[in-house]
Amino acid sequence: MSTATAARPTTDRYPSRHLPTARITQRLDPVVHGDPDRGPLEASQLHFYQDNGYLSLDELFSLTEIEDYMAELQRLRSDRHVTARKEAIVEPDSRELRSLFAVHTHNEVLRQLCQHPKLVRIAQQLLGSDVYIHQSRINYKSGFRGKEFYWHSDFETWHVEDGVPAMRMVSCSISLTPNTPYNGPLMLIPGSHQRFVSCVGETPDNHYQHSLKRQEVGVPDDASLTELVNDFGLASPTGLAGSVTFFECNVMHGSNSNITPLPRSNVFVVYNSVHNTPVAPFCGLPPRPDFIAERRHFEPLSPPYAS
Ligand code: 6CS
Ligand code: FE
């Protein structure tokens, strides 16, 4: 039965930040949802994603296709009004632009990238339904002073703080600068998406005002991380500008600081199934602002699923 007609879930299937000790439990949701044959990915690509929780596509966009997006990213970086926006997050030390959220809502050029049919069709195939954008952001990770993103499962936050019920979301990281082994590329634990790591530590009020700069609550404990790395190892997809990595909402990931002169600026788009819209946050606090988590506009992106 489609979850669109099922009663809205309110039981917390992935409790976290409640217990005094961390726990690792099995994932309760499919990784690839729906009919895997309905979309552009080949069976081998779907199997890799199912097993590893991510899939990298080199040169999904040609340099010609993305030059406008790259130019817009640079324009935004040099626009001194941008850091004054509520959607802008600056680095705690250098005050350099760290992230710019909700670019799909306030920037026409980047809206086109976030809603690009090449990306939407893949997200629909992985989520087995029509999709909408839960969140978008540029993570600039500038040269010399771009700071790390500590280990975390995005879903743990989107479940606890945004109230997204199920693991039926996928992030898409679009490289607008080369992602090399040296300038703080995405680092993930392949296969970790199959386990849910509940975190220790109650969610503070207005947590996003700190967590988006340096996340310290809703991050896994050392023992759980050690267990995951011992069982699954580490992977760090790199690629030229135009390469794209889809990663499952629950895969454990992070990225190191960038002390090279080479920025690692990626656009991240988070697609959610239209059958998995947020309920009340499971932490019991008020929802996070719309520019971080969509709570009203769930209209499906085009083209329609499996059209
Ligand atoms: O809290 C969030 O939604 C954001 N935090 C991280 C570290 N990754 C996902 C997202 O950008
Ligand atoms: Fe993340």
mmCIF file of N, CA, C and O in Angstrom, residues 167-246:
data_model
loop_
_atom_site.group_PDB
_atom_site.id
_atom_site.type_symbol
_atom_site.label_atom_id
_atom_site.label_comp_id
_atom_site.label_asym_id
_atom_site.label_seq_id
_atom_site.Cartn_x
_atom_site.Cartn_y
_atom_site.Cartn_z
ATOM 1 N N MET A 167 13.565 6.608 6.326
ATOM 2 C CA MET A 167 14.783 6.751 5.522
ATOM 3 C C MET A 167 14.402 6.590 4.055
ATOM 4 O O MET A 167 14.602 5.524 3.447
ATOM 5 N N ARG A 168 13.785 7.633 3.497
ATOM 6 C CA ARG A 168 13.388 7.621 2.079
ATOM 7 C C ARG A 168 13.762 8.973 1.488
ATOM 8 O O ARG A 168 12.934 9.692 0.909
ATOM 9 N N MET A 169 15.068 9.336 1.701
ATOM 10 C CA MET A 169 15.648 10.613 1.257
ATOM 11 C C MET A 169 17.018 10.316 0.669
ATOM 12 O O MET A 169 17.657 9.315 1.019
ATOM 13 N N VAL A 170 17.436 11.213 -0.239
ATOM 14 C CA VAL A 170 18.790 11.043 -0.791
ATOM 15 C C VAL A 170 19.400 12.427 -1.002
ATOM 16 O O VAL A 170 18.711 13.362 -1.430
ATOM 17 N N SER A 171 20.685 12.555 -0.664
ATOM 18 C CA SER A 171 21.419 13.800 -0.916
ATOM 19 C C SER A 171 22.191 13.655 -2.215
ATOM 20 O O SER A 171 22.659 12.568 -2.563
ATOM 21 N N CYS A 172 22.320 14.787 -2.898
ATOM 22 C CA CYS A 172 23.091 14.811 -4.139
ATOM 23 C C CYS A 172 24.127 15.920 -4.001
ATOM 24 O O CYS A 172 23.765 17.074 -3.744
ATOM 25 N N SER A 173 25.403 15.546 -4.082
ATOM 26 C CA SER A 173 26.485 16.536 -3.984
ATOM 27 C C SER A 173 27.035 16.794 -5.382
ATOM 28 O O SER A 173 27.533 15.871 -6.045
ATOM 29 N N ILE A 174 26.908 18.015 -5.858
ATOM 30 C CA ILE A 174 27.355 18.374 -7.201
ATOM 31 C C ILE A 174 28.650 19.164 -7.067
ATOM 32 O O ILE A 174 28.674 20.236 -6.433
ATOM 33 N N SER A 175 29.729 18.631 -7.625
ATOM 34 C CA SER A 175 31.037 19.300 -7.496
ATOM 35 C C SER A 175 31.104 20.466 -8.469
ATOM 36 O O SER A 175 31.020 20.268 -9.680
ATOM 37 N N LEU A 176 31.282 21.662 -7.922
ATOM 38 C CA LEU A 176 31.465 22.832 -8.800
ATOM 39 C C LEU A 176 32.911 23.293 -8.779
ATOM 40 O O LEU A 176 33.278 24.270 -9.426
ATOM 41 N N THR A 177 33.725 22.604 -7.983
ATOM 42 C CA THR A 177 35.190 22.749 -8.074
ATOM 43 C C THR A 177 35.716 21.320 -7.994
ATOM 44 O O THR A 177 35.003 20.433 -7.508
ATOM 45 N N PRO A 178 36.954 21.058 -8.411
ATOM 46 C CA PRO A 178 37.451 19.686 -8.282
ATOM 47 C C PRO A 178 37.447 19.236 -6.826
ATOM 48 O O PRO A 178 37.802 20.009 -5.933
ATOM 49 N N ASN A 179 36.963 18.005 -6.590
ATOM 50 C CA ASN A 179 37.042 17.399 -5.257
ATOM 51 C C ASN A 179 38.241 16.451 -5.314
ATOM 52 O O ASN A 179 38.169 15.378 -5.937
ATOM 53 N N THR A 180 39.349 16.864 -4.679
ATOM 54 C CA THR A 180 40.580 16.058 -4.742
ATOM 55 C C THR A 180 40.756 15.348 -3.403
ATOM 56 O O THR A 180 40.058 15.656 -2.429
ATOM 57 N N PRO A 181 41.700 14.417 -3.299
ATOM 58 C CA PRO A 181 41.952 13.767 -1.996
ATOM 59 C C PRO A 181 42.475 14.766 -0.955
ATOM 60 O O PRO A 181 42.554 14.450 0.226
ATOM 61 N N TYR A 182 42.814 15.985 -1.373
ATOM 62 C CA TYR A 182 43.538 16.892 -0.485
ATOM 63 C C TYR A 182 42.699 18.064 0.042
ATOM 64 O O TYR A 182 43.073 18.672 1.045
ATOM 65 N N ASN A 183 41.589 18.403 -0.657
ATOM 66 C CA ASN A 183 40.904 19.650 -0.250
ATOM 67 C C ASN A 183 39.584 19.392 0.475
ATOM 68 O O ASN A 183 38.624 20.150 0.341
ATOM 69 N N GLY A 184 39.554 18.307 1.287
ATOM 70 C CA GLY A 184 38.403 18.066 2.166
ATOM 71 C C GLY A 184 37.204 17.477 1.462
ATOM 72 O O GLY A 184 36.079 17.945 1.657
ATOM 73 N N PRO A 185 37.420 16.422 0.639
ATOM 74 C CA PRO A 185 36.272 15.799 -0.047
ATOM 75 C C PRO A 185 35.358 15.068 0.917
ATOM 76 O O PRO A 185 35.712 14.849 2.079
ATOM 77 N N LEU A 186 34.158 14.755 0.429
ATOM 78 C CA LEU A 186 33.222 13.947 1.225
ATOM 79 C C LEU A 186 33.905 12.635 1.601
ATOM 80 O O LEU A 186 34.569 12.015 0.781
ATOM 81 N N MET A 187 33.783 12.261 2.875
ATOM 82 C CA MET A 187 34.351 10.990 3.358
ATOM 83 C C MET A 187 33.185 10.221 3.974
ATOM 84 O O MET A 187 32.403 10.809 4.753
ATOM 85 N N LEU A 188 33.040 8.958 3.605
ATOM 86 C CA LEU A 188 31.901 8.219 4.161
ATOM 87 C C LEU A 188 32.293 6.783 4.500
ATOM 88 O O LEU A 188 33.357 6.302 4.111
ATOM 89 N N ILE A 189 31.420 6.158 5.298
ATOM 90 C CA ILE A 189 31.638 4.763 5.702
ATOM 91 C C ILE A 189 30.669 3.913 4.868
ATOM 92 O O ILE A 189 29.465 3.874 5.165
ATOM 93 N N PRO A 190 31.182 3.274 3.794
ATOM 94 C CA PRO A 190 30.284 2.585 2.860
ATOM 95 C C PRO A 190 29.586 1.390 3.521
ATOM 96 O O PRO A 190 30.250 0.523 4.087
ATOM 97 N N GLY A 191 28.267 1.360 3.491
ATOM 98 C CA GLY A 191 27.522 0.278 4.134
ATOM 99 C C GLY A 191 26.922 0.695 5.466
ATOM 100 O O GLY A 191 26.016 0.036 5.989
ATOM 101 N N SER A 192 27.412 1.829 6.005
ATOM 102 C CA SER A 192 26.907 2.255 7.332
ATOM 103 C C SER A 192 25.445 2.658 7.299
ATOM 104 O O SER A 192 24.797 2.740 8.344
ATOM 105 N N HIS A 193 24.892 2.884 6.115
ATOM 106 C CA HIS A 193 23.480 3.273 6.001
ATOM 107 C C HIS A 193 22.543 2.159 6.470
ATOM 108 O O HIS A 193 21.379 2.405 6.753
ATOM 109 N N GLN A 194 23.091 0.934 6.570
ATOM 110 C CA GLN A 194 22.253 -0.207 7.002
ATOM 111 C C GLN A 194 22.042 -0.237 8.514
ATOM 112 O O GLN A 194 21.270 -1.040 9.026
ATOM 113 N N ARG A 195 22.778 0.628 9.254
ATOM 114 C CA ARG A 195 22.646 0.622 10.712
ATOM 115 C C ARG A 195 22.283 2.031 11.192
ATOM 116 O O ARG A 195 22.800 3.023 10.656
ATOM 117 N N PHE A 196 21.393 2.134 12.175
ATOM 118 C CA PHE A 196 21.043 3.439 12.734
ATOM 119 C C PHE A 196 21.786 3.622 14.047
ATOM 120 O O PHE A 196 21.640 2.800 14.961
ATOM 121 N N VAL A 197 22.604 4.672 14.112
ATOM 122 C CA VAL A 197 23.363 4.947 15.338
ATOM 123 C C VAL A 197 22.611 6.005 16.135
ATOM 124 O O VAL A 197 22.491 7.159 15.713
ATOM 125 N N SER A 198 22.031 5.590 17.267
ATOM 126 C CA SER A 198 21.351 6.592 18.109
ATOM 127 C C SER A 198 22.425 7.354 18.876
ATOM 128 O O SER A 198 23.438 6.781 19.296
ATOM 129 N N CYS A 199 22.230 8.664 18.976
ATOM 130 C CA CYS A 199 23.258 9.513 19.589
ATOM 131 C C CYS A 199 22.878 9.859 21.031
ATOM 132 O O CYS A 199 21.726 9.735 21.437
ATOM 133 N N VAL A 200 23.880 10.273 21.770
ATOM 134 C CA VAL A 200 23.699 10.641 23.177
ATOM 135 C C VAL A 200 23.763 12.161 23.285
ATOM 136 O O VAL A 200 24.588 12.802 22.634
ATOM 137 N N GLY A 201 22.842 12.719 24.086
ATOM 138 C CA GLY A 201 22.898 14.170 24.264
ATOM 139 C C GLY A 201 21.620 14.829 23.768
ATOM 140 O O GLY A 201 21.274 14.720 22.594
ATOM 141 N N GLU A 202 20.929 15.503 24.657
ATOM 142 C CA GLU A 202 19.637 16.097 24.322
ATOM 143 C C GLU A 202 19.813 17.256 23.345
ATOM 144 O O GLU A 202 20.824 17.976 23.392
ATOM 145 N N THR A 203 18.860 17.448 22.457
ATOM 146 C CA THR A 203 18.925 18.531 21.477
ATOM 147 C C THR A 203 18.730 19.881 22.162
ATOM 148 O O THR A 203 17.714 20.097 22.819
ATOM 149 N N PRO A 204 19.671 20.809 22.033
ATOM 150 C CA PRO A 204 19.498 22.140 22.625
ATOM 151 C C PRO A 204 18.445 22.935 21.852
ATOM 152 O O PRO A 204 18.190 22.662 20.681
ATOM 153 N N ASP A 205 17.880 23.963 22.474
ATOM 154 C CA ASP A 205 16.973 24.874 21.760
ATOM 155 C C ASP A 205 17.751 25.547 20.618
ATOM 156 O O ASP A 205 18.941 25.847 20.751
ATOM 157 N N ASN A 206 17.078 25.787 19.514
ATOM 158 C CA ASN A 206 17.697 26.466 18.351
ATOM 159 C C ASN A 206 19.065 25.867 18.004
ATOM 160 O O ASN A 206 20.022 26.601 17.704
ATOM 161 N N HIS A 207 19.113 24.552 18.051
ATOM 162 C CA HIS A 207 20.404 23.841 17.865
ATOM 163 C C HIS A 207 21.085 24.213 16.556
ATOM 164 O O HIS A 207 22.310 24.309 16.468
ATOM 165 N N TYR A 208 20.268 24.460 15.496
ATOM 166 C CA TYR A 208 20.856 24.707 14.166
ATOM 167 C C TYR A 208 21.794 25.910 14.169
ATOM 168 O O TYR A 208 22.719 26.002 13.371
ATOM 169 N N GLN A 209 21.575 26.843 15.129
ATOM 170 C CA GLN A 209 22.420 28.053 15.134
ATOM 171 C C GLN A 209 23.865 27.722 15.498
ATOM 172 O O GLN A 209 24.768 28.507 15.263
ATOM 173 N N HIS A 210 24.055 26.520 16.079
ATOM 174 C CA HIS A 210 25.432 26.081 16.381
ATOM 175 C C HIS A 210 25.839 24.916 15.486
ATOM 176 O O HIS A 210 26.933 24.868 14.955
ATOM 177 N N SER A 211 24.873 23.975 15.283
ATOM 178 C CA SER A 211 25.249 22.703 14.621
ATOM 179 C C SER A 211 25.701 22.909 13.181
ATOM 180 O O SER A 211 26.517 22.157 12.658
ATOM 181 N N LEU A 212 25.191 23.956 12.523
ATOM 182 C CA LEU A 212 25.576 24.155 11.121
ATOM 183 C C LEU A 212 26.973 24.735 11.004
ATOM 184 O O LEU A 212 27.565 24.761 9.930
ATOM 185 N N LYS A 213 27.506 25.221 12.118
ATOM 186 C CA LYS A 213 28.891 25.728 12.129
ATOM 187 C C LYS A 213 29.841 24.623 12.592
ATOM 188 O O LYS A 213 30.910 24.419 12.039
ATOM 189 N N ARG A 214 29.429 23.933 13.649
ATOM 190 C CA ARG A 214 30.249 22.840 14.190
ATOM 191 C C ARG A 214 29.288 21.926 14.953
ATOM 192 O O ARG A 214 28.817 22.289 16.021
ATOM 193 N N GLN A 215 29.002 20.747 14.395
ATOM 194 C CA GLN A 215 27.984 19.875 15.000
ATOM 195 C C GLN A 215 28.594 19.057 16.134
ATOM 196 O O GLN A 215 29.590 18.351 15.945
ATOM 197 N N GLU A 216 28.013 19.181 17.345
ATOM 198 C CA GLU A 216 28.542 18.429 18.500
ATOM 199 C C GLU A 216 27.472 17.569 19.167
ATOM 200 O O GLU A 216 27.767 16.686 19.948
ATOM 201 N N VAL A 217 26.190 17.838 18.854
ATOM 202 C CA VAL A 217 25.078 17.003 19.335
ATOM 203 C C VAL A 217 24.459 16.344 18.102
ATOM 204 O O VAL A 217 24.386 16.972 17.039
ATOM 205 N N GLY A 218 24.079 15.048 18.270
ATOM 206 C CA GLY A 218 23.585 14.342 17.089
ATOM 207 C C GLY A 218 24.734 13.785 16.277
ATOM 208 O O GLY A 218 24.623 13.573 15.075
ATOM 209 N N VAL A 219 25.873 13.604 16.953
ATOM 210 C CA VAL A 219 27.022 12.963 16.287
ATOM 211 C C VAL A 219 27.301 11.648 17.013
ATOM 212 O O VAL A 219 27.060 11.525 18.218
ATOM 213 N N PRO A 220 27.802 10.654 16.286
ATOM 214 C CA PRO A 220 28.018 9.341 16.906
ATOM 215 C C PRO A 220 29.162 9.351 17.899
ATOM 216 O O PRO A 220 30.067 10.185 17.805
ATOM 217 N N ASP A 221 29.111 8.424 18.848
ATOM 218 C CA ASP A 221 30.202 8.290 19.841
ATOM 219 C C ASP A 221 31.377 7.549 19.197
ATOM 220 O O ASP A 221 31.234 6.890 18.158
ATOM 221 N N ASP A 222 32.537 7.649 19.833
ATOM 222 C CA ASP A 222 33.765 7.052 19.281
ATOM 223 C C ASP A 222 33.624 5.539 19.090
ATOM 224 O O ASP A 222 34.059 4.990 18.067
ATOM 225 N N ALA A 223 33.006 4.872 20.061
ATOM 226 C CA ALA A 223 32.922 3.397 19.974
ATOM 227 C C ALA A 223 32.068 2.975 18.777
ATOM 228 O O ALA A 223 32.425 2.052 18.033
ATOM 229 N N SER A 224 30.961 3.675 18.562
ATOM 230 C CA SER A 224 30.092 3.325 17.419
ATOM 231 C C SER A 224 30.819 3.593 16.100
ATOM 232 O O SER A 224 30.771 2.776 15.168
ATOM 233 N N LEU A 225 31.486 4.742 16.027
ATOM 234 C CA LEU A 225 32.247 5.058 14.810
ATOM 235 C C LEU A 225 33.320 4.001 14.556
ATOM 236 O O LEU A 225 33.512 3.532 13.420
ATOM 237 N N THR A 226 34.025 3.613 15.606
ATOM 238 C CA THR A 226 35.099 2.617 15.469
ATOM 239 C C THR A 226 34.533 1.295 14.957
ATOM 240 O O THR A 226 35.099 0.680 14.049
ATOM 241 N N GLU A 227 33.376 0.917 15.479
ATOM 242 C CA GLU A 227 32.738 -0.336 15.035
ATOM 243 C C GLU A 227 32.384 -0.256 13.561
ATOM 244 O O GLU A 227 32.670 -1.169 12.771
ATOM 245 N N LEU A 228 31.810 0.872 13.143
ATOM 246 C CA LEU A 228 31.415 1.017 11.730
ATOM 247 C C LEU A 228 32.640 0.978 10.819
ATOM 248 O O LEU A 228 32.662 0.285 9.790
ATOM 249 N N VAL A 229 33.688 1.699 11.189
ATOM 250 C CA VAL A 229 34.887 1.731 10.318
ATOM 251 C C VAL A 229 35.560 0.362 10.292
ATOM 252 O O VAL A 229 36.004 -0.109 9.223
ATOM 253 N N ASN A 230 35.603 -0.319 11.434
ATOM 254 C CA ASN A 230 36.179 -1.671 11.445
ATOM 255 C C ASN A 230 35.388 -2.618 10.537
ATOM 256 O O ASN A 230 35.962 -3.461 9.850
ATOM 257 N N ASP A 231 34.054 -2.460 10.537
ATOM 258 C CA ASP A 231 33.211 -3.362 9.727
ATOM 259 C C ASP A 231 33.190 -2.980 8.247
ATOM 260 O O ASP A 231 33.099 -3.856 7.378
ATOM 261 N N PHE A 232 33.256 -1.681 7.941
ATOM 262 C CA PHE A 232 32.992 -1.270 6.563
ATOM 263 C C PHE A 232 34.136 -0.511 5.883
ATOM 264 O O PHE A 232 34.136 -0.332 4.664
ATOM 265 N N GLY A 233 35.080 0.023 6.656
ATOM 266 C CA GLY A 233 36.147 0.810 6.040
ATOM 267 C C GLY A 233 35.700 2.241 5.755
ATOM 268 O O GLY A 233 34.699 2.725 6.281
ATOM 269 N N LEU A 234 36.479 2.905 4.886
ATOM 270 C CA LEU A 234 36.242 4.313 4.554
ATOM 271 C C LEU A 234 36.305 4.487 3.046
ATOM 272 O O LEU A 234 37.014 3.756 2.349
ATOM 273 N N ALA A 235 35.553 5.473 2.554
ATOM 274 C CA ALA A 235 35.616 5.784 1.121
ATOM 275 C C ALA A 235 35.553 7.300 0.973
ATOM 276 O O ALA A 235 34.969 8.007 1.798
ATOM 277 N N SER A 236 36.175 7.791 -0.081
ATOM 278 C CA SER A 236 36.169 9.241 -0.281
ATOM 279 C C SER A 236 36.075 9.532 -1.772
ATOM 280 O O SER A 236 37.093 9.603 -2.458
ATOM 281 N N PRO A 237 34.847 9.629 -2.300
ATOM 282 C CA PRO A 237 34.692 9.858 -3.736
ATOM 283 C C PRO A 237 35.268 11.219 -4.137
ATOM 284 O O PRO A 237 34.974 12.221 -3.491
ATOM 285 N N THR A 238 36.119 11.232 -5.137
ATOM 286 C CA THR A 238 36.671 12.499 -5.648
ATOM 287 C C THR A 238 36.266 12.612 -7.113
ATOM 288 O O THR A 238 35.814 11.651 -7.727
ATOM 289 N N GLY A 239 36.433 13.801 -7.661
ATOM 290 C CA GLY A 239 36.074 13.964 -9.073
ATOM 291 C C GLY A 239 36.215 15.400 -9.505
ATOM 292 O O GLY A 239 36.348 16.307 -8.673
ATOM 293 N N LEU A 240 36.164 15.597 -10.787
ATOM 294 C CA LEU A 240 36.304 16.941 -11.349
ATOM 295 C C LEU A 240 34.999 17.719 -11.164
ATOM 296 O O LEU A 240 33.964 17.139 -10.790
ATOM 297 N N ALA A 241 35.040 18.998 -11.424
ATOM 298 C CA ALA A 241 33.809 19.802 -11.446
ATOM 299 C C ALA A 241 32.877 19.167 -12.476
ATOM 300 O O ALA A 241 33.299 18.773 -13.563
ATOM 301 N N GLY A 242 31.610 19.014 -12.074
ATOM 302 C CA GLY A 242 30.639 18.347 -12.951
ATOM 303 C C GLY A 242 30.341 16.934 -12.509
ATOM 304 O O GLY A 242 29.372 16.319 -12.952
ATOM 305 N N SER A 243 31.212 16.386 -11.620
ATOM 306 C CA SER A 243 30.905 15.049 -11.090
ATOM 307 C C SER A 243 29.867 15.200 -9.978
ATOM 308 O O SER A 243 29.750 16.263 -9.350
ATOM 309 N N VAL A 244 29.113 14.124 -9.737
ATOM 310 C CA VAL A 244 27.992 14.158 -8.782
ATOM 311 C C VAL A 244 28.050 12.900 -7.927
ATOM 312 O O VAL A 244 28.370 11.818 -8.432
ATOM 313 N N THR A 245 27.808 13.040 -6.638
ATOM 314 C CA THR A 245 27.692 11.871 -5.759
ATOM 315 C C THR A 245 26.324 11.894 -5.079
ATOM 316 O O THR A 245 25.985 12.879 -4.411
ATOM 317 N N PHE A 246 25.557 10.837 -5.307
ATOM 318 C CA PHE A 246 24.312 10.636 -4.550
ATOM 319 C C PHE A 246 24.671 9.832 -3.309
ATOM 320 O O PHE A 246 25.399 8.837 -3.417
#
